[in-house]
XYZ file of N, CA and C in Angstrom:
735
model
N -16.059 15.327 3.869
C -15.405 14.356 2.997
C -14.851 13.193 3.815
N -15.232 11.979 3.429
C -14.750 10.802 4.143
C -13.259 10.592 3.868
N -12.488 10.390 4.928
C -11.060 10.104 4.777
C -10.872 8.608 4.524
N -9.959 8.298 3.618
C -9.754 6.912 3.200
C -8.837 6.146 4.144
N -9.220 4.919 4.436
C -8.351 3.997 5.148
C -7.890 2.921 4.171
N -6.607 2.965 3.859
C -5.982 1.956 3.013
C -5.273 0.981 3.957
N -5.782 -0.220 4.033
C -5.253 -1.224 4.955
C -4.351 -2.195 4.207
N -3.107 -2.256 4.653
C -2.123 -3.158 4.043
C -2.017 -4.458 4.840
N -1.862 -5.570 4.105
C -1.490 -6.836 4.730
C -0.700 -7.660 3.717
N 0.350 -8.285 4.189
C 1.136 -9.176 3.340
C 0.308 -10.400 2.967
N 0.340 -10.761 1.696
C -0.435 -11.881 1.187
C -0.177 -13.152 1.993
N -1.251 -13.698 2.587
C -1.142 -14.962 3.296
C -0.582 -14.901 4.702
N -0.327 -13.693 5.214
C 0.299 -13.569 6.543
C -0.766 -13.524 7.652
N -0.517 -14.158 8.793
C 0.597 -15.065 9.132
C 0.356 -16.497 8.670
N -0.913 -16.795 8.333
C -1.319 -18.059 7.733
C -2.612 -17.763 6.988
N -3.055 -18.691 6.168
C -4.196 -18.388 5.310
C -5.469 -18.073 6.081
N -5.800 -18.867 7.094
C -7.034 -18.621 7.846
C -7.036 -17.245 8.492
N -5.929 -16.896 9.128
C -5.829 -15.590 9.795
C -5.814 -14.453 8.782
N -5.158 -14.670 7.666
C -5.115 -13.655 6.617
C -6.509 -13.353 6.094
N -7.247 -14.396 5.745
C -8.611 -14.184 5.237
C -9.492 -13.517 6.293
N -9.337 -13.921 7.532
C -10.128 -13.321 8.606
C -9.818 -11.830 8.737
N -8.533 -11.503 8.679
C -8.161 -10.090 8.832
C -8.699 -9.239 7.695
N -8.517 -9.675 6.460
C -8.940 -8.824 5.356
C -10.459 -8.680 5.329
N -11.180 -9.752 5.579
C -12.649 -9.665 5.570
C -13.171 -8.764 6.674
N -12.681 -8.970 7.884
C -13.186 -8.189 9.011
C -12.705 -6.746 8.971
N -11.519 -6.508 8.436
C -11.043 -5.126 8.332
C -11.945 -4.320 7.401
N -12.452 -4.961 6.366
C -13.385 -4.284 5.462
C -14.697 -3.965 6.186
N -15.189 -4.922 6.971
C -16.427 -4.685 7.707
C -16.257 -3.589 8.759
N -15.008 -3.344 9.188
C -14.725 -2.316 10.195
C -14.407 -0.947 9.587
N -14.402 -0.864 8.262
C -14.238 0.452 7.657
C -13.062 0.640 6.732
N -12.372 -0.434 6.369
C -11.316 -0.317 5.361
C -11.947 0.039 4.018
N -11.399 1.069 3.369
C -11.924 1.502 2.075
C -11.226 0.818 0.908
N -9.932 0.566 1.081
C -9.124 -0.057 0.029
C -8.175 -1.041 0.680
N -8.080 -2.246 0.107
C -7.119 -3.232 0.585
C -5.852 -3.144 -0.252
N -4.736 -3.053 0.438
C -3.438 -3.055 -0.221
C -2.736 -4.356 0.192
N -2.511 -5.227 -0.765
C -1.949 -6.538 -0.464
C -0.533 -6.629 -1.005
N 0.395 -6.962 -0.113
C 1.795 -7.053 -0.491
C 2.147 -8.422 -1.022
N 2.565 -8.487 -2.275
C 3.058 -9.730 -2.864
C 4.565 -9.777 -2.648
N 5.065 -10.774 -1.922
C 6.485 -10.800 -1.553
C 7.413 -10.708 -2.757
N 8.323 -9.734 -2.731
C 9.310 -9.595 -3.801
C 10.595 -10.339 -3.447
N 11.526 -10.364 -4.378
C 12.824 -10.974 -4.089
C 13.608 -10.111 -3.095
N 13.517 -8.803 -3.271
C 14.243 -7.896 -2.381
C 13.378 -6.668 -2.119
N 12.873 -6.560 -0.906
C 11.971 -5.458 -0.532
C 12.773 -4.255 -0.062
N 13.406 -3.591 -0.996
C 14.370 -2.548 -0.631
C 13.762 -1.318 0.034
N 12.472 -1.072 -0.178
C 11.846 0.099 0.435
C 10.874 -0.265 1.558
N 10.915 -1.508 1.985
C 10.097 -1.934 3.119
C 10.971 -2.086 4.358
N 10.376 -1.821 5.510
C 11.090 -1.930 6.774
C 11.178 -3.362 7.271
N 11.833 -3.571 8.414
C 12.094 -4.920 8.918
C 10.850 -5.735 9.243
N 9.788 -5.091 9.706
C 8.576 -5.835 10.065
C 7.931 -6.452 8.833
N 7.776 -5.667 7.791
C 7.159 -6.188 6.574
C 8.095 -7.174 5.878
N 9.381 -6.908 5.898
C 10.331 -7.879 5.322
C 10.213 -9.233 6.021
N 10.074 -9.199 7.324
C 9.933 -10.445 8.078
C 8.658 -11.173 7.683
N 7.589 -10.415 7.467
C 6.326 -11.044 7.062
C 6.463 -11.687 5.684
N 7.205 -11.052 4.797
C 7.469 -11.648 3.481
C 8.200 -12.980 3.640
N 9.182 -12.990 4.516
C 9.976 -14.208 4.722
C 9.104 -15.340 5.251
N 8.225 -15.011 6.199
C 7.318 -16.023 6.754
C 6.468 -16.643 5.651
N 5.935 -15.803 4.796
C 5.013 -16.264 3.754
C 5.725 -17.077 2.686
N 6.889 -16.622 2.252
C 7.581 -17.303 1.154
C 8.068 -18.698 1.543
N 8.113 -18.978 2.835
C 8.542 -20.302 3.276
C 7.499 -21.388 2.990
N 6.240 -20.980 2.796
C 5.213 -22.005 2.579
C 4.235 -21.704 1.447
N 4.049 -20.418 1.112
C 3.061 -20.071 0.091
C 3.722 -19.981 -1.293
N 3.243 -20.790 -2.211
C 3.827 -20.816 -3.552
C 2.873 -20.277 -4.622
N 1.585 -20.480 -4.430
C 0.603 -20.053 -5.426
C -0.069 -18.756 -4.975
N 0.526 -17.647 -5.321
C -0.004 -16.347 -4.921
C -1.347 -16.056 -5.588
N -1.477 -16.456 -6.835
C -2.668 -16.085 -7.593
C -3.955 -16.688 -7.018
N -3.887 -17.923 -6.538
C -5.100 -18.556 -6.005
C -5.566 -17.855 -4.728
N -4.617 -17.373 -3.930
C -4.977 -16.646 -2.709
C -5.578 -15.295 -3.059
N -5.015 -14.627 -4.044
C -5.569 -13.343 -4.483
C -6.981 -13.536 -5.039
N -7.185 -14.610 -5.770
C -8.513 -14.884 -6.322
C -9.531 -15.117 -5.210
N -9.109 -15.781 -4.141
C -10.002 -16.028 -3.010
C -10.350 -14.723 -2.287
N -9.357 -13.835 -2.142
C -9.625 -12.529 -1.526
C -10.644 -11.762 -2.361
N -10.463 -11.817 -3.681
C -11.387 -11.095 -4.561
C -12.831 -11.587 -4.393
N -12.988 -12.880 -4.140
C -14.319 -13.432 -3.921
C -14.923 -12.953 -2.607
N -14.066 -12.689 -1.622
C -14.555 -12.427 -0.269
C -14.834 -10.960 0.031
N -14.217 -10.044 -0.721
C -14.409 -8.617 -0.421
C -14.799 -7.859 -1.684
N -15.512 -6.760 -1.482
C -15.981 -5.964 -2.619
C -15.225 -4.654 -2.787
N -14.404 -4.278 -1.797
C -13.661 -3.025 -1.911
C -12.536 -3.172 -2.927
N -12.007 -2.048 -3.449
C -10.874 -2.136 -4.370
C -9.668 -2.820 -3.729
N -8.977 -3.624 -4.533
C -7.755 -4.298 -4.093
C -6.592 -3.785 -4.926
N -5.580 -3.291 -4.227
C -4.355 -2.823 -4.888
C -3.212 -3.745 -4.480
N -2.448 -4.196 -5.448
C -1.281 -5.032 -5.170
C -0.055 -4.148 -5.027
N 0.693 -4.375 -3.947
C 1.968 -3.698 -3.777
C 3.089 -4.723 -3.956
N 3.913 -4.502 -4.952
C 5.097 -5.322 -5.157
C 6.086 -4.500 -5.978
N 7.184 -5.113 -6.384
C 8.258 -4.352 -7.019
C 8.347 -4.645 -8.514
N 8.383 -3.576 -9.300
C 8.501 -3.693 -10.749
C 9.747 -4.481 -11.134
N 10.809 -4.293 -10.404
C 12.074 -4.967 -10.680
C 11.894 -6.481 -10.836
N 10.996 -7.067 -10.056
C 10.782 -8.514 -10.081
C 10.034 -8.989 -11.333
N 9.272 -8.080 -11.958
C 8.385 -8.494 -13.049
C 8.726 -7.821 -14.374
N 9.859 -7.185 -14.422
C 10.229 -6.378 -15.576
C 10.240 -7.188 -16.874
N 10.584 -8.467 -16.768
C 10.677 -9.312 -17.968
C 9.431 -10.142 -18.227
N 8.447 -10.035 -17.370
C 7.196 -10.778 -17.557
C 6.000 -9.917 -17.158
N 6.124 -8.638 -17.425
C 5.142 -7.676 -16.926
C 3.760 -7.905 -17.527
N 3.690 -8.126 -18.835
C 2.392 -8.323 -19.468
C 1.676 -9.544 -18.890
N 2.416 -10.607 -18.698
C 1.832 -11.826 -18.140
C 1.322 -11.595 -16.722
N 2.116 -10.918 -15.917
C 1.760 -10.635 -14.524
C 0.521 -9.753 -14.439
N 0.526 -8.660 -15.178
C -0.603 -7.734 -15.137
C -1.868 -8.381 -15.693
N -1.704 -9.182 -16.742
C -2.848 -9.870 -17.322
C -3.496 -10.829 -16.335
N -2.670 -11.508 -15.575
C -3.189 -12.441 -14.581
C -3.935 -11.706 -13.469
N -3.383 -10.589 -13.018
C -4.047 -9.797 -11.985
C -5.412 -9.310 -12.465
N -5.455 -8.854 -13.699
C -6.721 -8.362 -14.246
C -7.738 -9.492 -14.365
N -7.259 -10.662 -14.784
C -8.131 -11.834 -14.916
C -8.766 -12.207 -13.578
N -7.996 -12.071 -12.502
C -8.488 -12.382 -11.155
C -9.520 -11.355 -10.695
N -9.378 -10.122 -11.182
C -10.283 -9.055 -10.760
C -9.643 -8.046 -9.834
N -8.309 -8.055 -9.781
C -7.588 -7.051 -9.001
C -7.805 -5.684 -9.640
N -7.901 -4.645 -8.823
C -8.219 -3.306 -9.336
C -7.002 -2.507 -9.781
N -5.911 -2.604 -9.017
C -4.767 -1.765 -9.354
C -3.465 -2.298 -8.806
N -2.400 -1.617 -9.159
C -1.079 -2.029 -8.697
C -0.248 -0.807 -8.340
N 0.583 -0.984 -7.327
C 1.486 0.071 -6.871
C 2.894 -0.516 -6.815
N 3.781 0.042 -7.635
C 5.190 -0.336 -7.615
C 5.972 0.757 -6.893
N 6.439 0.546 -5.663
C 7.143 1.614 -4.949
C 8.470 2.002 -5.581
N 9.009 1.133 -6.430
C 10.295 1.443 -7.071
C 10.134 2.158 -8.414
N 8.903 2.343 -8.884
C 8.687 2.874 -10.229
C 9.260 4.276 -10.413
N 8.869 5.210 -9.538
C 9.316 6.596 -9.692
C 10.705 6.846 -9.112
N 11.304 5.803 -8.554
C 12.648 5.949 -7.980
C 13.690 5.282 -8.872
N 13.451 4.010 -9.208
C 14.441 3.246 -9.965
C 14.176 3.212 -11.467
N 12.963 3.561 -11.887
C 12.613 3.508 -13.307
C 12.026 4.843 -13.768
N 12.506 5.915 -13.170
C 11.882 7.222 -13.374
C 11.918 7.678 -14.827
N 12.972 7.333 -15.568
C 13.067 7.793 -16.952
C 12.006 7.164 -17.851
N 11.512 6.003 -17.445
C 10.540 5.289 -18.276
C 9.194 5.111 -17.579
N 8.959 5.859 -16.517
C 7.783 5.572 -15.705
C 6.473 5.751 -16.464
N 6.428 6.718 -17.376
C 5.194 6.947 -18.131
C 4.848 5.753 -19.010
N 5.863 5.141 -19.596
C 5.598 3.975 -20.446
C 5.056 2.818 -19.611
N 5.560 2.654 -18.388
C 5.056 1.582 -17.518
C 3.640 1.880 -17.032
N 3.362 3.133 -16.762
C 1.992 3.513 -16.392
C 1.036 3.167 -17.528
N 1.449 3.446 -18.754
C 0.608 3.135 -19.914
C 0.389 1.634 -20.064
N 1.420 0.839 -19.781
C 1.291 -0.618 -19.858
C 0.288 -1.113 -18.818
N 0.399 -0.583 -17.609
C -0.531 -0.974 -16.539
C -1.968 -0.657 -16.947
N -2.189 0.533 -17.450
C -3.546 0.953 -17.804
C -4.059 0.204 -19.027
N -3.149 -0.177 -19.931
C -3.537 -0.952 -21.109
C -4.142 -2.292 -20.709
N -3.686 -2.812 -19.579
C -4.198 -4.087 -19.082
C -5.472 -3.921 -18.251
N -5.997 -2.700 -18.193
C -7.248 -2.479 -17.479
C -7.098 -2.363 -15.987
N -5.868 -2.096 -15.531
C -5.600 -1.936 -14.103
C -5.362 -0.470 -13.773
N -5.624 -0.105 -12.532
C -5.321 1.230 -12.046
C -3.832 1.315 -11.712
N -3.210 2.398 -12.087
C -1.801 2.639 -11.762
C -1.738 3.625 -10.607
N -1.477 3.109 -9.418
C -1.375 3.955 -8.219
C 0.105 4.283 -8.025
N 0.433 5.546 -8.051
C 1.842 5.949 -8.027
C 2.296 6.309 -6.612
N 3.534 5.932 -6.334
C 4.153 6.193 -5.033
C 5.212 7.275 -5.187
N 5.144 8.262 -4.296
C 6.148 9.323 -4.268
C 6.664 9.496 -2.836
N 7.699 10.303 -2.714
C 8.343 10.497 -1.411
C 9.017 11.866 -1.397
N 9.443 12.319 -0.222
C 10.117 13.620 -0.153
C 11.350 13.722 -1.057
N 11.957 12.602 -1.385
C 13.146 12.616 -2.244
C 12.805 12.825 -3.724
N 11.530 12.674 -4.075
C 11.099 12.859 -5.460
C 10.965 14.352 -5.744
N 11.515 14.847 -6.856
C 11.417 16.281 -7.175
C 9.972 16.773 -7.228
N 9.761 17.998 -6.804
C 8.416 18.569 -6.775
C 7.715 18.506 -8.120
N 8.446 18.792 -9.188
C 7.823 18.787 -10.518
C 7.311 17.397 -10.882
N 8.048 16.365 -10.458
C 7.629 14.996 -10.743
C 6.435 14.591 -9.887
N 6.417 15.033 -8.629
C 5.262 14.762 -7.771
C 4.001 15.373 -8.380
N 4.123 16.607 -8.835
C 2.984 17.302 -9.431
C 2.504 16.590 -10.695
N 3.457 16.191 -11.524
C 3.138 15.488 -12.768
C 2.491 14.134 -12.484
N 3.074 13.393 -11.540
C 2.567 12.059 -11.208
C 1.169 12.123 -10.608
N 0.908 13.176 -9.841
C -0.394 13.288 -9.177
C -1.537 13.393 -10.173
N -1.243 13.924 -11.344
C -2.281 14.112 -12.355
C -2.692 12.808 -13.023
N -1.788 11.829 -13.033
C -2.080 10.587 -13.763
C -2.254 9.377 -12.850
N -1.953 9.538 -11.555
C -2.114 8.423 -10.622
C -3.592 8.112 -10.437
N -3.932 6.832 -10.485
C -5.323 6.426 -10.330
C -5.682 6.258 -8.853
N -6.910 6.551 -8.539
C -7.522 6.421 -7.207
C -6.968 7.469 -6.238
N -5.648 7.481 -6.057
C -4.990 8.466 -5.198
C -3.505 8.482 -5.512
N -2.809 9.475 -4.982
C -1.346 9.497 -5.008
C -0.872 9.083 -3.621
N 0.036 8.113 -3.584
C 0.583 7.615 -2.313
C 1.861 8.383 -2.018
N 1.897 9.019 -0.849
C 3.075 9.799 -0.442
C 3.686 9.173 0.807
N 4.911 8.687 0.669
C 5.606 8.077 1.798
C 6.414 9.099 2.569
N 6.092 9.267 3.848
C 6.756 10.322 4.624
C 8.128 9.914 5.148
N 8.411 8.589 5.129
C 9.711 8.111 5.603
C 10.321 7.182 4.566
N 11.644 6.953 4.630
C 12.310 6.173 3.592
C 11.849 4.729 3.470
N 11.441 4.112 4.598
C 10.968 2.731 4.564
C 9.747 2.598 5.461
N 9.016 1.522 5.269
C 7.810 1.301 6.057
C 8.160 0.935 7.493
N 7.403 1.529 8.421
C 7.486 1.105 9.809
C 8.729 1.530 10.561
N 9.581 2.346 9.961
C 10.793 2.809 10.639
C 10.589 4.271 11.005
N 10.517 4.542 12.299
C 10.152 5.885 12.755
C 11.394 6.775 12.846
N 11.772 7.311 11.697
C 12.838 8.301 11.620
C 12.195 9.662 11.860
N 12.790 10.506 12.722
C 12.169 11.797 13.026
C 11.976 12.670 11.779
N 10.730 12.988 11.484
C 10.400 13.926 10.412
C 9.224 14.769 10.884
N 9.063 15.915 10.271
C 7.919 16.766 10.568
C 6.805 16.396 9.592
N 5.965 15.450 10.018
C 4.932 14.915 9.136
C 4.008 16.015 8.622
N 3.542 16.887 9.516
C 2.593 17.916 9.088
C 3.230 18.900 8.115
N 4.496 19.276 8.359
C 5.165 20.202 7.442
C 5.340 19.598 6.059
N 5.714 18.316 6.018
C 5.877 17.640 4.728
C 4.568 17.620 3.947
N 3.475 17.328 4.650
C 2.200 17.176 3.963
C 1.628 18.528 3.540
N 1.779 19.530 4.371
C 1.307 20.867 3.996
C 1.995 21.324 2.708
N 3.300 21.056 2.607
C 4.049 21.459 1.415
C 3.600 20.678 0.188
N 3.479 19.346 0.317
C 3.160 18.521 -0.848
C 1.691 18.632 -1.237
N 0.837 18.953 -0.272
C -0.593 19.094 -0.557
C -0.827 20.111 -1.669
N -0.029 21.159 -1.688
C -0.169 22.201 -2.699
C 0.281 21.750 -4.089
N 1.031 20.653 -4.137
C 1.522 20.139 -5.417
C 0.590 19.099 -6.016
N -0.167 18.444 -5.174
C -0.918 17.260 -5.579
C -2.312 17.611 -6.090
N -2.565 17.271 -7.328
C -3.879 17.470 -7.935
C -4.599 16.117 -7.995
N -4.884 15.590 -6.822
C -5.466 14.255 -6.705
C -5.783 14.031 -5.232
N -6.364 12.870 -4.927
C -6.474 12.457 -3.539
C -5.083 12.122 -3.033
N -4.768 12.531 -1.818
C -3.443 12.310 -1.243
C -3.549 11.346 -0.066
N -2.929 10.171 -0.211
C -2.885 9.182 0.862
C -1.459 9.096 1.371
N -1.324 9.149 2.675
C -0.002 9.207 3.305
C 0.292 7.898 4.029
N 1.521 7.423 3.907
C 1.917 6.195 4.583
C 3.426 6.105 4.712
N 3.933 4.883 4.804
C 5.358 4.600 4.986
C 5.858 5.168 6.318
N 5.736 4.385 7.346
C 6.213 4.819 8.661
C 5.179 5.588 9.449
N 3.945 5.616 8.956
C 2.889 6.367 9.646
C 2.126 5.430 10.576
N 2.842 4.867 11.562
C 2.167 3.948 12.482
C 2.107 4.505 13.900
N 2.295 5.782 14.023
C 2.132 6.487 15.285
C 0.834 7.288 15.179
N -0.058 7.136 16.145
C -1.366 7.781 16.045
C -1.273 9.300 16.077
N -0.254 9.837 16.730
C -0.062 11.285 16.713
C 0.309 11.764 15.313
N 1.185 11.000 14.656
C 1.535 11.336 13.276
C 0.315 11.235 12.369
N -0.514 10.237 12.624
C -1.716 10.059 11.821
C -2.621 11.282 11.929
N -2.810 11.752 13.142
C -3.644 12.941 13.339
C -3.025 14.168 12.669
N -1.712 14.305 12.774
C -1.019 15.427 12.128
C -1.217 15.385 10.613
N -1.131 14.170 10.056
C -1.293 14.014 8.611
C -2.678 14.451 8.163
N -3.688 14.052 8.909
C -5.062 14.409 8.553
C -5.303 15.908 8.709
N -4.795 16.468 9.775
C -4.961 17.908 10.023
C -4.264 18.726 8.938
N -3.157 18.184 8.418
C -2.381 18.911 7.407
C -2.965 18.782 6.003
N -3.979 17.928 5.840
C -4.656 17.868 4.552
C -4.632 16.543 3.829
N -4.136 15.477 4.452
C -4.168 14.169 3.803
C -5.609 13.701 3.640
N -5.900 13.117 2.493
C -7.241 12.591 2.233
C -7.421 11.193 2.799
N -6.321 10.595 3.231
C -6.397 9.261 3.810
C -5.026 8.797 4.256
N -5.006 7.623 4.871
C -3.739 7.056 5.347
C -3.653 5.595 4.921
N -2.419 5.139 4.753
C -2.153 3.728 4.467
C -1.370 3.164 5.644
N -1.929 2.145 6.258
C -1.338 1.562 7.462
C -1.083 0.073 7.218
N 0.099 -0.398 7.590
C 0.420 -1.803 7.414
C 1.258 -2.378 8.539
N 2.420 -1.775 8.771
C 3.339 -2.280 9.792
C 2.675 -2.408 11.150
N 1.883 -1.416 11.510
C 1.230 -1.433 12.827
C 0.307 -2.639 12.974
N -0.369 -3.029 11.886
C -1.259 -4.190 11.951
C -0.465 -5.486 12.083
N 0.626 -5.576 11.350
C 1.460 -6.782 11.429
C 2.084 -6.910 12.813
N 2.515 -5.794 13.381
C 3.073 -5.827 14.742
C 2.028 -6.303 15.746
N 0.797 -5.839 15.600
C -0.272 -6.276 16.514
C -0.536 -7.771 16.382
N -0.528 -8.257 15.155
C -0.728 -9.694 14.944
C 0.386 -10.482 15.618
N 1.609 -10.032 15.479
C 2.762 -10.721 16.082
C 2.665 -10.743 17.604
N 2.287 -9.619 18.175
C 2.299 -9.487 19.635
C 1.040 -10.043 20.296
N -0.115 -9.731 19.693
C -1.376 -9.997 20.399
C -2.432 -10.728 19.584
N -2.154 -11.015 18.320
C -3.094 -11.776 17.523
C -4.000 -10.938 16.629
N -4.790 -11.634 15.835
C -5.654 -11.005 14.842
C -6.669 -10.055 15.460
N -7.298 -10.446 16.546
C -8.332 -9.597 17.149
C -7.788 -8.248 17.567
N -6.558 -8.235 18.078
C -5.930 -6.976 18.478
C -5.671 -6.085 17.256
N -5.231 -6.700 16.166
C -5.004 -5.935 14.936
C -6.307 -5.357 14.410
N -7.388 -6.110 14.523
C -8.689 -5.620 14.075
C -9.204 -4.492 14.959
N -8.900 -4.555 16.244
C -9.252 -3.445 17.134
C -8.538 -2.172 16.717
N -7.296 -2.335 16.253
C -6.545 -1.165 15.783
C -7.159 -0.606 14.503
N -7.626 -1.474 13.622
C -8.337 -1.011 12.427
C -9.533 -0.150 12.840
N -10.284 -0.650 13.799
C -11.468 0.079 14.293
C -11.086 1.427 14.892
N -9.994 1.454 15.648
C -9.542 2.695 16.273
C -9.118 3.719 15.225
N -8.370 3.262 14.222
C -7.909 4.174 13.170
C -9.089 4.688 12.354
N -10.054 3.811 12.073
C -11.252 4.246 11.360
C -11.972 5.343 12.149
N -12.007 5.204 13.462
C -12.635 6.214 14.295
C -11.928 7.560 14.224
N -10.590 7.526 14.207
C -9.825 8.779 14.089
C -10.078 9.421 12.729
N -10.081 8.619 11.672
C -10.361 9.167 10.339
C -11.743 9.823 10.287
N -12.698 9.190 10.931
C -14.059 9.741 10.909
C -14.159 11.058 11.668
N -13.292 11.255 12.639
C -13.272 12.536 13.362
C -12.930 13.691 12.429
N -12.158 13.402 11.368
C -11.702 14.440 10.443
C -12.505 14.467 9.150
N -13.567 13.658 9.091
C -14.371 13.606 7.865
C -15.483 14.648 7.896
């Protein structure tokens, strides 16, 4: 079974030319699904690296939809938007309708099962009514019964965050967490949120993850060494995933 590589990049980061180059080439190097972060007003569950990337983008990029439409033209893999429900709660139909019109495949709201848990099913239904995939995010803090329930209705895969925020390496037993949750999940299980250590990545795959979602590590590479270095990391991670396929 091929393990999935979900590659995250903040919309338009660090500039449009580099952003388009990264997403296109990452797909050619083995990215299965693109996860694109649309900057929210307050990224409460994202770590400092991704928050910084949001800040960089919001200083100059105003038309998010035109950039998303261009990405859709350039790649054929599924595109999932990651942003916060809190920002679109009063204009959700308009937002989802626009994404569908562009050809976006799905959306992931990391705050859905945490901040809107009492109404999450109704929001999932709204997302699906608009013809989009509802990819659900869960975490160790989410009750087991809810993880099990969510796994049955999450589209494409269930996203399981092993740490409280992205890119912050708080000591956790990644393999133990995944072995436990694997038994609850009746779906493909993709692991992320702080999974930017290659040892943790291997532990996740060995413990039964069907794929990984990586973002912070790519942004850090772009900051330190440029786009080519980040693409080399995509290639390296794809190679590790293939070892477990």
